[in-house]
Coordinates of C-alpha atoms and ligand atoms in Angstrom, one line a residue:
M1 CA 11.4 -42.3 -2.2
T2 CA 7.7 -42.1 -2.0
R3 CA 7.0 -38.4 -2.1
F4 CA 4.1 -38.9 -4.5
T5 CA 2.3 -41.9 -3.0
G6 CA -1.5 -41.3 -3.3
K7 CA -0.9 -38.3 -5.6
T8 CA -2.1 -37.8 -9.2
A9 CA -0.1 -35.8 -11.8
L10 CA -1.0 -34.5 -15.2
I11 CA 2.0 -34.2 -17.6
T12 CA 1.2 -32.6 -21.0
G13 CA 3.5 -33.8 -23.8
G14 CA 4.5 -36.9 -21.8
T15 CA 5.3 -39.2 -24.7
S16 CA 9.0 -38.4 -25.0
G17 CA 11.8 -36.2 -23.7
M18 CA 11.4 -34.4 -20.4
G19 CA 7.7 -35.2 -20.1
L20 CA 8.2 -38.9 -20.3
A21 CA 11.3 -38.8 -18.0
T22 CA 9.2 -36.9 -15.4
A23 CA 6.4 -39.5 -15.8
H24 CA 8.8 -42.3 -15.0
R25 CA 10.2 -40.3 -12.0
L26 CA 6.8 -39.5 -10.5
I27 CA 5.5 -43.1 -11.0
A28 CA 8.7 -44.4 -9.4
E29 CA 7.9 -42.2 -6.4
G30 CA 4.4 -43.5 -6.1
A31 CA 2.2 -41.3 -8.3
H32 CA -0.5 -42.0 -10.8
V33 CA 0.3 -40.1 -13.9
I34 CA -1.8 -38.9 -16.9
I35 CA 0.3 -38.2 -19.9
T36 CA -0.8 -36.5 -23.1
G37 CA 0.4 -36.0 -26.7
R38 CA -1.1 -35.4 -30.1
T39 CA 0.0 -38.7 -31.7
P40 CA -2.1 -41.7 -30.7
Q41 CA 0.6 -44.3 -31.4
R42 CA 3.2 -42.4 -29.3
V43 CA 0.7 -42.0 -26.5
D44 CA -0.1 -45.7 -26.5
Q45 CA 3.6 -46.7 -26.6
A46 CA 4.6 -44.4 -23.8
T47 CA 1.6 -45.5 -21.6
A48 CA 2.5 -49.1 -22.1
V49 CA 6.2 -48.5 -21.1
L50 CA 5.1 -46.5 -18.0
G51 CA 2.9 -49.3 -16.8
P52 CA -0.4 -49.7 -14.9
R53 CA -0.1 -46.4 -13.0
A54 CA -0.1 -44.4 -16.2
L55 CA -3.2 -43.2 -18.2
G56 CA -2.5 -41.9 -21.7
V57 CA -4.9 -39.4 -23.3
V58 CA -4.6 -38.1 -26.8
A59 CA -5.1 -34.3 -26.5
D60 CA -3.7 -31.4 -28.4
T61 CA -3.2 -28.6 -25.8
A62 CA -4.0 -26.0 -28.4
D63 CA -7.5 -27.5 -28.8
L64 CA -9.8 -26.4 -26.0
Q65 CA -12.4 -29.1 -26.6
A66 CA -9.6 -31.7 -26.3
L67 CA -8.6 -30.1 -23.0
D68 CA -12.1 -30.3 -21.7
A69 CA -12.3 -33.9 -22.6
L70 CA -9.0 -34.5 -20.9
M71 CA -10.1 -32.9 -17.7
N72 CA -13.4 -34.9 -17.8
A73 CA -11.4 -38.1 -18.1
I74 CA -9.2 -37.1 -15.2
S75 CA -12.2 -36.1 -13.1
T76 CA -14.0 -39.4 -13.8
R77 CA -11.0 -41.6 -13.2
F78 CA -9.2 -39.8 -10.3
G79 CA -11.4 -37.0 -9.1
R80 CA -8.5 -34.7 -8.5
L81 CA -5.0 -33.6 -9.4
D82 CA -2.0 -32.8 -7.1
V83 CA 0.5 -32.0 -9.8
V84 CA 0.4 -30.4 -13.2
F85 CA 3.5 -30.3 -15.4
A86 CA 2.6 -28.0 -18.3
N87 CA 5.3 -29.3 -20.5
A88 CA 4.0 -29.6 -24.0
G89 CA 5.8 -27.2 -26.3
V90 CA 7.1 -26.9 -29.8
G91 CA 10.3 -25.4 -31.1
A92 CA 10.4 -22.6 -33.7
F93 CA 14.0 -21.9 -34.5
I94 CA 13.5 -19.5 -37.3
P95 CA 15.3 -16.2 -38.0
F96 CA 13.2 -13.2 -37.0
A97 CA 12.8 -11.8 -40.6
D98 CA 11.5 -15.2 -41.9
I99 CA 8.8 -15.9 -39.3
T100 CA 5.4 -16.0 -40.9
E101 CA 2.0 -15.5 -39.4
T102 CA 1.5 -19.3 -39.5
D103 CA 4.7 -19.9 -37.7
F104 CA 3.6 -17.4 -35.1
D105 CA 0.1 -18.8 -34.6
Q106 CA 1.3 -22.4 -34.4
T107 CA 4.0 -21.6 -31.9
V108 CA 1.9 -19.3 -29.7
D109 CA -1.1 -21.8 -29.9
V110 CA 0.9 -24.5 -28.2
N111 CA 3.5 -22.7 -26.1
V112 CA 1.3 -20.0 -24.7
K113 CA -2.4 -20.7 -25.3
G114 CA -1.9 -24.4 -24.7
V115 CA -0.2 -23.8 -21.3
F116 CA -2.6 -21.1 -20.3
F117 CA -5.7 -23.2 -20.9
T118 CA -4.2 -26.4 -19.6
I119 CA -3.8 -24.7 -16.3
Q120 CA -7.1 -22.9 -16.4
K121 CA -9.0 -26.0 -17.2
A122 CA -7.1 -28.2 -14.7
S123 CA -7.4 -25.7 -11.9
P124 CA -10.8 -26.8 -10.5
L125 CA -9.3 -30.3 -10.1
I126 CA -6.2 -29.2 -8.3
A127 CA -6.2 -30.0 -4.6
E128 CA -5.0 -27.8 -1.8
N129 CA -1.2 -27.8 -1.5
G130 CA -1.0 -28.8 -5.2
S131 CA 1.8 -27.7 -7.4
I132 CA 2.1 -26.5 -11.0
V133 CA 5.3 -26.6 -12.9
I134 CA 5.6 -24.9 -16.4
N135 CA 8.3 -25.9 -18.8
A136 CA 9.8 -22.6 -20.1
S137 CA 13.4 -22.4 -21.4
W138 CA 16.8 -20.9 -20.8
T139 CA 16.1 -18.9 -23.9
L140 CA 13.9 -16.5 -21.9
H141 CA 17.0 -15.3 -20.1
R142 CA 19.2 -14.6 -23.1
G143 CA 18.9 -13.0 -26.5
N144 CA 19.6 -15.4 -29.4
G145 CA 19.1 -14.5 -33.1
V146 CA 17.0 -17.5 -34.2
L147 CA 15.0 -17.8 -31.1
T148 CA 12.9 -14.6 -31.1
L149 CA 9.5 -16.2 -31.3
Y150 CA 10.3 -19.3 -29.2
S151 CA 11.9 -17.1 -26.4
A152 CA 8.9 -14.7 -26.4
T153 CA 6.6 -17.7 -25.8
K154 CA 8.7 -19.0 -23.0
A155 CA 9.0 -15.5 -21.3
A156 CA 5.2 -15.4 -21.4
V157 CA 4.7 -18.6 -19.6
H158 CA 7.3 -17.8 -16.9
N159 CA 5.3 -14.6 -16.3
L160 CA 2.2 -16.8 -16.1
A161 CA 3.9 -18.8 -13.3
R162 CA 4.5 -15.6 -11.3
T163 CA 1.0 -14.2 -11.7
L164 CA -0.7 -17.5 -11.1
A165 CA 1.3 -18.0 -8.0
A166 CA -0.5 -15.0 -6.6
D167 CA -3.8 -15.9 -8.2
L168 CA -3.8 -19.5 -6.7
A169 CA -2.3 -18.6 -3.4
P170 CA -5.6 -18.6 -1.6
R171 CA -5.9 -22.3 -2.5
A172 CA -2.3 -23.0 -1.4
I173 CA -1.3 -24.0 -4.9
R174 CA 2.3 -23.2 -5.8
V175 CA 3.2 -22.3 -9.4
N176 CA 6.8 -22.3 -10.7
S177 CA 8.5 -22.6 -14.1
I178 CA 11.7 -24.3 -15.1
S179 CA 14.2 -23.2 -17.7
P180 CA 16.0 -26.2 -19.1
G181 CA 19.2 -25.6 -21.0
Y182 CA 20.2 -27.7 -24.0
I183 CA 18.6 -31.1 -23.2
D184 CA 19.1 -34.1 -25.5
T185 CA 15.5 -34.9 -26.5
P186 CA 13.7 -35.5 -29.8
M187 CA 13.0 -31.7 -30.0
Y188 CA 16.7 -31.0 -30.0
P189 CA 18.7 -34.2 -30.4
A190 CA 22.4 -33.8 -29.8
A191 CA 23.2 -36.6 -32.2
A192 CA 21.5 -34.7 -35.1
L193 CA 23.9 -31.8 -34.8
G194 CA 27.1 -31.6 -36.9
E195 CA 30.3 -32.0 -34.9
T196 CA 31.2 -28.3 -35.2
E197 CA 27.8 -27.1 -34.1
A198 CA 27.7 -29.6 -31.2
A199 CA 31.1 -28.5 -30.1
A200 CA 30.1 -24.8 -30.3
I201 CA 27.2 -25.4 -28.1
T202 CA 28.9 -27.6 -25.5
G203 CA 31.8 -25.2 -25.4
R204 CA 29.4 -22.6 -23.9
I205 CA 28.1 -25.0 -21.2
A206 CA 30.1 -25.3 -17.9
A207 CA 29.1 -28.9 -17.7
G208 CA 30.5 -29.4 -21.2
R209 CA 27.6 -31.5 -22.4
F210 CA 23.9 -31.5 -23.2
G211 CA 21.6 -32.3 -20.2
R212 CA 19.6 -35.5 -20.0
P213 CA 15.8 -35.5 -19.6
E214 CA 16.2 -37.4 -16.3
E215 CA 18.1 -34.4 -14.9
I216 CA 15.1 -32.2 -15.6
A217 CA 12.7 -34.8 -14.1
T218 CA 14.5 -34.7 -10.7
A219 CA 14.1 -30.9 -10.6
V220 CA 10.4 -31.1 -11.6
A221 CA 9.8 -33.8 -9.0
F222 CA 11.4 -31.5 -6.4
L223 CA 9.4 -28.5 -7.3
A224 CA 6.2 -30.6 -7.4
S225 CA 6.9 -32.1 -4.0
H226 CA 6.3 -30.9 -0.4
E227 CA 10.1 -30.4 -0.1
A228 CA 9.6 -27.2 -2.2
S229 CA 6.8 -26.0 0.0
Y230 CA 8.3 -22.4 0.2
I231 CA 9.2 -22.0 -3.4
N232 CA 6.6 -20.2 -5.4
G233 CA 6.5 -17.9 -8.4
Q234 CA 10.1 -18.8 -9.3
D235 CA 12.0 -19.9 -12.4
L236 CA 14.5 -22.6 -11.9
V237 CA 17.2 -22.6 -14.5
I238 CA 18.6 -26.1 -15.1
D239 CA 21.3 -25.7 -17.7
G240 CA 24.6 -27.1 -16.6
G241 CA 25.9 -23.6 -16.2
L242 CA 24.9 -22.2 -19.7
V243 CA 23.3 -19.0 -18.7
N244 CA 25.3 -17.8 -15.8
A245 CA 28.8 -19.4 -16.1
I246 CA 31.1 -17.4 -18.3
L247 CA 33.8 -19.8 -19.6
A248 CA 37.2 -18.2 -20.0
Ligands
LIG301 N1 15.1 -29.9 -25.6 C1 15.5 -28.8 -25.2 O1 16.7 -28.5 -25.3 C2 14.6 -27.8 -24.5 C3 15.2 -26.8 -23.7 C4 14.3 -25.9 -23.0 C5 13.0 -26.1 -23.0 N2 12.4 -27.1 -23.7 C6 11.0 -27.3 -23.6 O2 10.7 -28.6 -23.0 C7 9.4 -29.0 -23.3 C8 9.5 -30.5 -23.7 O3 10.3 -30.6 -24.8 P1 11.3 -31.9 -25.1 O4 12.6 -31.3 -25.4 O5 11.2 -32.9 -24.0 O6 10.7 -32.4 -26.5 P2 10.0 -33.7 -27.0 O7 10.7 -34.9 -26.6 O8 9.8 -33.4 -28.5 O9 8.6 -33.7 -26.3 C9 7.5 -32.8 -26.6 C10 6.3 -33.5 -26.2 O10 5.2 -32.6 -26.3 C11 4.2 -33.3 -27.1 N3 3.5 -32.2 -27.7 C12 3.9 -31.3 -28.6 N4 2.9 -30.5 -29.0 C13 1.9 -30.8 -28.3 C14 0.5 -30.4 -28.2 N5 0.1 -29.3 -28.9 N6 -0.3 -31.0 -27.3 C15 0.1 -32.1 -26.6 N7 1.3 -32.5 -26.7 C16 2.2 -31.9 -27.5 C17 4.9 -34.3 -28.0 O11 4.2 -35.3 -28.4 P3 3.4 -35.3 -29.9 O12 4.4 -34.7 -30.8 O13 3.0 -36.6 -30.2 O14 2.2 -34.4 -29.6 C18 5.9 -34.8 -26.9 O15 5.3 -35.7 -26.1 C19 8.9 -28.1 -24.4 O16 8.0 -27.2 -23.9 C20 10.2 -27.4 -24.9 O17 9.9 -26.1 -25.4 C21 13.2 -28.0 -24.5

């Protein structure tokens, strides 16, 4: 498929997990892709693996000066963006009573402020008929004791997708979010869980297993493509049947 031939995509947090898988997917379909991350070595490694149609930029999404430098680099090299996957995020799986102000600030800085300003600063570069996809989480749809802070940040960015869909409508830019379920990535590696915990989780998923980053990448590519031209302001839950399937 060549849905992204001649297109340019920015993927924040593209050095591993869903961001990297999406970079592979969009490049395979013809795109030039800019990936970011905070760790220079990981950015270099991922860029080398992705090949000549990838540009790696070290940029912390919580740092507005770094975002300005990122957008300048994109403007100079490509002049425009067709796709933004605001994917960079951090996990904060801490019981409500134990969450400190530092935990709060660090999580909100990346998961909300980082997403907000990535899109605001990328916006002037996004071409007509462009598409923005925000990586939220299944946790915004369900209450879960150790996920209060994380879930709140993800609910916030889904709301951002809705309001920006309206805000950017005059420029024909669509904005959607995705809510992945349990996906096997460095943030939540299935192999690091004990057997009992892994079984407890997979027992709640209709698919009976964790998702793979590639299964998220196909959905992001769809939402970012012209094939999703009438999908706007939505959240797509990609969870193997975790949120809505009640297993007997
Ligand atoms: N895994 C799951 O089960 C799951 C489920 C639902 C939603 N999500 C969401 O999916 C997104 C991707 O996570 P993942 O599971 O694919 O995890 P991952 O493999 O750990 O990827 C996270 C990526 O974000 C980068 N990153 C983190 N903070 C950043 C920052 N401030 N600025 C720029 N880059 C940053 C990381 O690189 P550096 O560390 O080098 O910066 C890495 O490239 C996150 O938003 C996460 O909340 C994950």
